[in-house]
CSV table of C-alpha atoms and ligand atoms in Angstrom, one decimal:
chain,number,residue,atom,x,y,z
A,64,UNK,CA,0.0,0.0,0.0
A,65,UNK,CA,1.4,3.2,-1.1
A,66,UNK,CA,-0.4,5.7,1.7
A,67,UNK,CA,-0.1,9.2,2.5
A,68,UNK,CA,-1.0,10.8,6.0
A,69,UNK,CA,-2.1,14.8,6.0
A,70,UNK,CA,-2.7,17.0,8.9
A,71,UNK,CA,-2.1,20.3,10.8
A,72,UNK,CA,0.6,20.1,12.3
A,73,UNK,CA,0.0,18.2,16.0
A,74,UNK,CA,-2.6,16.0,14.4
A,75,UNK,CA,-1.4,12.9,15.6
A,76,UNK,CA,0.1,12.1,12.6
A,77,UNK,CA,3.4,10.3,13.6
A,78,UNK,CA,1.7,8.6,16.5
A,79,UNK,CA,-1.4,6.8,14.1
A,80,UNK,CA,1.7,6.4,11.6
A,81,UNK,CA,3.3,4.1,14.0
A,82,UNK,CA,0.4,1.9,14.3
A,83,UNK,CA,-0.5,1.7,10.7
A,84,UNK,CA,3.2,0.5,10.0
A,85,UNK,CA,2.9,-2.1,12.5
A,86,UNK,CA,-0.6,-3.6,11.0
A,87,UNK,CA,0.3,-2.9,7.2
A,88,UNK,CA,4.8,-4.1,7.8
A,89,UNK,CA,5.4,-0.7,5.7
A,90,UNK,CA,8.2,2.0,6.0
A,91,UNK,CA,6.9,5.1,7.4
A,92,UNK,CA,8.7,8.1,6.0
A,93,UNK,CA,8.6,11.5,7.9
A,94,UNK,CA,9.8,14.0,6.0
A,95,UNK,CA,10.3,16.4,9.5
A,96,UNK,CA,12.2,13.5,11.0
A,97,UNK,CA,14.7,13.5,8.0
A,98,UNK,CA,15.0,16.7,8.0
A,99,UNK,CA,15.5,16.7,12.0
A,100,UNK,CA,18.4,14.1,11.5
A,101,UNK,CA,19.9,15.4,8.4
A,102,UNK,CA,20.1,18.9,10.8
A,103,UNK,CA,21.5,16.8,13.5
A,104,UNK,CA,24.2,15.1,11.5
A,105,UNK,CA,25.0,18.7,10.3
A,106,UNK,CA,24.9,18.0,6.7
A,107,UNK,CA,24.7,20.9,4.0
A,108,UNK,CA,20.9,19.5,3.5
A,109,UNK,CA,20.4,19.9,7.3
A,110,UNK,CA,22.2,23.3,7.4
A,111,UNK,CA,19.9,24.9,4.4
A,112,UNK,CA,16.8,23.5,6.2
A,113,UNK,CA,16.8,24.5,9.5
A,114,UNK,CA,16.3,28.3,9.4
A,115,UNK,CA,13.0,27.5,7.7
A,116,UNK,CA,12.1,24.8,10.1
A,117,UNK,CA,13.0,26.9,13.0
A,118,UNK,CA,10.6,29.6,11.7
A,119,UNK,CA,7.9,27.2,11.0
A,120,UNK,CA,8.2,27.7,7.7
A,121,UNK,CA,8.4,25.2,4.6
A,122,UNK,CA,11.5,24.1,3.7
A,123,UNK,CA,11.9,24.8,-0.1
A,124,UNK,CA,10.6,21.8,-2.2
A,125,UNK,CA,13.6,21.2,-4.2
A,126,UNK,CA,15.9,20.4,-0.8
A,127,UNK,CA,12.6,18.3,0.3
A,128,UNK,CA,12.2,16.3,-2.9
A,129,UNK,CA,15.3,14.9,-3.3
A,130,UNK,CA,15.3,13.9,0.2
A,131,UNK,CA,11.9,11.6,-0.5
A,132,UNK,CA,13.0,10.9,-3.9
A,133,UNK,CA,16.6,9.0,-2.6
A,134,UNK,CA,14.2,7.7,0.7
A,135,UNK,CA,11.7,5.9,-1.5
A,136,UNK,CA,14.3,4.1,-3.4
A,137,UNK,CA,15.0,2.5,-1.0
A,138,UNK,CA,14.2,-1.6,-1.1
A,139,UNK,CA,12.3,-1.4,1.7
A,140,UNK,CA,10.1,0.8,-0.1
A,141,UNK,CA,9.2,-2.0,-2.7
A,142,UNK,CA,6.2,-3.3,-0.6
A,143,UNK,CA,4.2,0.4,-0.5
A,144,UNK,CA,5.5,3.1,2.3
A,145,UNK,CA,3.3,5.5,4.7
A,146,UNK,CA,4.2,8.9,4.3
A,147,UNK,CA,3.5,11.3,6.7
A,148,UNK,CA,4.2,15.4,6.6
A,149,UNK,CA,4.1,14.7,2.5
A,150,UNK,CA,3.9,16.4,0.4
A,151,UNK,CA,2.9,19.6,1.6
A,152,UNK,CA,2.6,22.0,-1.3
A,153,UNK,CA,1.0,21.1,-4.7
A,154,UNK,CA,4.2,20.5,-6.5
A,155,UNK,CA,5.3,18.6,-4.0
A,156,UNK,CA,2.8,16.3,-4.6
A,157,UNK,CA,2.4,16.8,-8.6
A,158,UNK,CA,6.7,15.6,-8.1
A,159,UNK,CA,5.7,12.7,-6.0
A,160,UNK,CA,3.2,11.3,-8.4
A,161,UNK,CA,5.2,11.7,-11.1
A,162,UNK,CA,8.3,9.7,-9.1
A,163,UNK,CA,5.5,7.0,-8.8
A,164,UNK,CA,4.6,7.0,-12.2
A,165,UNK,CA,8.2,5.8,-13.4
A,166,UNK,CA,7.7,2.5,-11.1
A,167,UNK,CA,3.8,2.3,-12.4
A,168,UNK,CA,2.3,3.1,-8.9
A,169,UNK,CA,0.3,5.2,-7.5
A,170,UNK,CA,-1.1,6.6,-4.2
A,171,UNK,CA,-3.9,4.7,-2.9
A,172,UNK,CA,-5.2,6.6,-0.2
A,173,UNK,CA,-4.6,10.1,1.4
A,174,UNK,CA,-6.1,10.0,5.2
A,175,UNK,CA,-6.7,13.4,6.7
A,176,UNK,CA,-6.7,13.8,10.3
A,177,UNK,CA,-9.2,16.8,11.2
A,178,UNK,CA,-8.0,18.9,14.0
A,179,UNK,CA,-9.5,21.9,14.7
A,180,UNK,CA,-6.3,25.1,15.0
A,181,UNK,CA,-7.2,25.4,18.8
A,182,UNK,CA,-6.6,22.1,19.8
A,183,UNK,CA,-3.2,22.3,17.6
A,184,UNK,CA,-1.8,24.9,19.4
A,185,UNK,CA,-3.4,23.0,23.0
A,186,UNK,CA,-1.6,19.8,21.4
A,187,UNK,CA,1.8,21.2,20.7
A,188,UNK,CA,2.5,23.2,23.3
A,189,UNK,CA,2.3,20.3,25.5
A,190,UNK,CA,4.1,18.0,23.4
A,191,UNK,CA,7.3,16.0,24.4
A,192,UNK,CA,9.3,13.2,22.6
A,193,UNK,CA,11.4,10.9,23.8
A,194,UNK,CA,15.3,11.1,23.2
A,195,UNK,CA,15.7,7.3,23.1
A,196,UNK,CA,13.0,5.6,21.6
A,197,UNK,CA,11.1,8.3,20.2
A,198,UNK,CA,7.6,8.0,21.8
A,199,UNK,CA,5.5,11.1,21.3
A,200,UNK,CA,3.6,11.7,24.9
A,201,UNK,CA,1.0,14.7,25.4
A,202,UNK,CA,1.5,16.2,29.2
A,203,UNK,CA,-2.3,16.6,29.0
A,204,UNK,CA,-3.8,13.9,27.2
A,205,UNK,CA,-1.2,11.0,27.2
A,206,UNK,CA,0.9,12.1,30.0
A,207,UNK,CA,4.1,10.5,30.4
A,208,UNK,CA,5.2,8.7,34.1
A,209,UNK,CA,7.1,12.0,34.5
A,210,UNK,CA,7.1,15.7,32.7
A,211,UNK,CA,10.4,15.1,31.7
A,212,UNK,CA,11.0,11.5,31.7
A,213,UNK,CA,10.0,8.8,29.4
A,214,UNK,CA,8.4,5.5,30.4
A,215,UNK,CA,11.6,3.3,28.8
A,216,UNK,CA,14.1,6.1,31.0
A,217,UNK,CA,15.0,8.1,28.2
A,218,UNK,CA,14.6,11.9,28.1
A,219,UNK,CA,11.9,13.7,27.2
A,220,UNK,CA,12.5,17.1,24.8
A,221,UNK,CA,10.4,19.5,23.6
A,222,UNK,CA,10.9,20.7,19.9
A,223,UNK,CA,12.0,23.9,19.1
A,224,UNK,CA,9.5,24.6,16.7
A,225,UNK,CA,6.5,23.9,19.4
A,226,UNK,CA,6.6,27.2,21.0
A,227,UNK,CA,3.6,29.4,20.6
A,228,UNK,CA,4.5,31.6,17.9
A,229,UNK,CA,6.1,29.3,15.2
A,230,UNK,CA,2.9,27.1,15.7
A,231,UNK,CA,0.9,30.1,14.5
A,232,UNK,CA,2.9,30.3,11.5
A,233,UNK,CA,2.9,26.6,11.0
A,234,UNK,CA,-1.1,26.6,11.3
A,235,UNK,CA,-0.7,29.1,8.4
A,236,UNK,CA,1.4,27.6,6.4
A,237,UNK,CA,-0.7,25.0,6.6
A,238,UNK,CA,-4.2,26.2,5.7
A,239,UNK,CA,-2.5,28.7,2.4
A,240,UNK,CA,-0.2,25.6,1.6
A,241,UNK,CA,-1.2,22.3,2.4
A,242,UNK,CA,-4.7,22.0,2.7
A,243,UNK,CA,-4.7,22.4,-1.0
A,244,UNK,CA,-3.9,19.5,-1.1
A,245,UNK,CA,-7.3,17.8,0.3
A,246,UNK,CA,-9.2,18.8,-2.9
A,247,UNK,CA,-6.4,17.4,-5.2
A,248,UNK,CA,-6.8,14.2,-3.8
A,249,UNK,CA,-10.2,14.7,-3.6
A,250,UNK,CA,-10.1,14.9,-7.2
A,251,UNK,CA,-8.5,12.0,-7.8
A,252,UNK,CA,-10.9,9.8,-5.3
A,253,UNK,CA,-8.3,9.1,-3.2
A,254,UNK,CA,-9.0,10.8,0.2
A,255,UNK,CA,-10.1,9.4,3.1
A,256,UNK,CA,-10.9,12.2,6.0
A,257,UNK,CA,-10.8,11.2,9.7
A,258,UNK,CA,-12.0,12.9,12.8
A,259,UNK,CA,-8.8,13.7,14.6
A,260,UNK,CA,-9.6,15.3,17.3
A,261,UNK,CA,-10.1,12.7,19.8
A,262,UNK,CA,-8.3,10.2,22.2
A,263,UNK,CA,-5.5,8.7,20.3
A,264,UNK,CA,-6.7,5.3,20.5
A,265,UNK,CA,-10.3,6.8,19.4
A,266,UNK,CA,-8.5,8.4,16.1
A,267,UNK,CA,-6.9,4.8,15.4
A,268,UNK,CA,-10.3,3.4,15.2
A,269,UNK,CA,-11.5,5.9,12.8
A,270,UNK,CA,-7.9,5.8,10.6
A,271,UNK,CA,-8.2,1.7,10.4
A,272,UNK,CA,-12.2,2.3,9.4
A,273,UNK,CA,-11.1,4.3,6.5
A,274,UNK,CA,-8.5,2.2,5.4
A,275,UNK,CA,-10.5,-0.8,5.7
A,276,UNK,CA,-8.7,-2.4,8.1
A,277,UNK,CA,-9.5,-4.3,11.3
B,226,LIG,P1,6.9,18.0,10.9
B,226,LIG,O1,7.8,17.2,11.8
B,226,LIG,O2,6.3,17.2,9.8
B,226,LIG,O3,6.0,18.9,11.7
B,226,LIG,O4,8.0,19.0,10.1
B,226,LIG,C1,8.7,19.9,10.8
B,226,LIG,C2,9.3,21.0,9.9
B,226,LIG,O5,10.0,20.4,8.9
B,226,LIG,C3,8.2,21.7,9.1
B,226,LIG,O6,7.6,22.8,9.9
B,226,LIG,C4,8.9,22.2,7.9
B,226,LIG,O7,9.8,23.3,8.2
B,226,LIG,C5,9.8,21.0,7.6
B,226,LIG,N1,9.2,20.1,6.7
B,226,LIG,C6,8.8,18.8,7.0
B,226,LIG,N2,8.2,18.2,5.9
B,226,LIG,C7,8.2,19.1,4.9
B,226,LIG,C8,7.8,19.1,3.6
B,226,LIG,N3,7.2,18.1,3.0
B,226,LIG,N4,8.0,20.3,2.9
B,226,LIG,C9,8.6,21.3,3.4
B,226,LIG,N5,9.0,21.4,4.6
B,226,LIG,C10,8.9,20.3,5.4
């Protein structure tokens, strides 16, 4: 299954990826984490990138593309792959679909998590991952055992683009960029949209529904 996840930022979108690669044995591909680690590892990629991210801007699709285009060539991309945070823009997807054309694929489904911009900025402000094993917890709604410990040990950080202000602009670029998107795959019959702003477990329900999955 070739799958694509969409949402505002803070919709839940890596933590439904995670179980949807578990049932469907698929490659998730997270275009932020890339980016995150290509910024970690200091590469010129990561370098060029990060003064967008830390804005909460989009990082120009050209750096992005050929990040996802080396990604999904990948073997373990041969069975289908989940992305999730693309594409973003309209040529971003327009690229991706040409990319799949050459291997004579195509997406199959586009689920869109529905999350209301309050809850976003409620979400993210009170988001923390883990340092070890990359667990997403919610100090609100999925708190962990302690606000700044995970429940494998590992540290729990706080992203430097979920502070108030770059959410805003994230939310923006969001709604003038990306939601575009939902009538493109509209279009093409292709989109599933899910309810996304409930408990986690709720939201799972609803993504596996869609799919047609148990
Ligand atoms: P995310 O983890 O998906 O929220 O992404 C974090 C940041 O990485 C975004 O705010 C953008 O700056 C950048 N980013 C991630 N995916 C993309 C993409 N497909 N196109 C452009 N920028 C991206």
């Amino acid at each position: 299954m070739d799958l694509i996840l969409i949402g505002p930022p803070g919709a839940g979108k890596g933590t439904q990826a995670r179980w949807l690669v578990e049932r469907l044995g698929v490659p998730q591909i997270s275009t932020g984490d890339l980016l995150r680690a290509a910024r970690q590892a200091g590469t010129e990629l990561g370098r060029r990138s990060g003064v967008y991210m830390s804005q909460g801007s989009l990082v120009p699709d050209d750096l992005v593309l050929e990040l996802v285009a080396e990604r999904l060539q990948q073997p373990d991309c041969e069975k289908g792959f989940l992305l999730d945070g693309f594409p973003r823009t309209i040529p971003q997807a327009e690229a991706l679909d040409a990319e799949l054309r050459a291997y004579r694929r195509k997406v199959e489904f586009v689920v869109a998590l529905e999350v209301p911009d309050e809850s976003v900025v409620k979400r993210l402000s009170g988001r923390r991952t883990c340092g070890t094993c990359g667990r997403i917890w919610q100090l609100a709604f999925d708190p962990p055992p302690s606000p700044d410990k995970c429940a494998c040990g590992g540290a729990l950080v706080q992203r430097d683009d979920d502070k108030e202000e770059t959410i805003r602009n994230r939310l923006r670029v969001y709604h003038e960029q990306t939601s575009p998107l939902l009538a493109y795959y509209e279009r093409k019959g292709v989109l599933r949209r899910v309810p996304g702003d409930g408990k986690p477990e709720d939201v799972r329900r609803g993504v596996f529904a869609a799919l047609g999955l148990k």
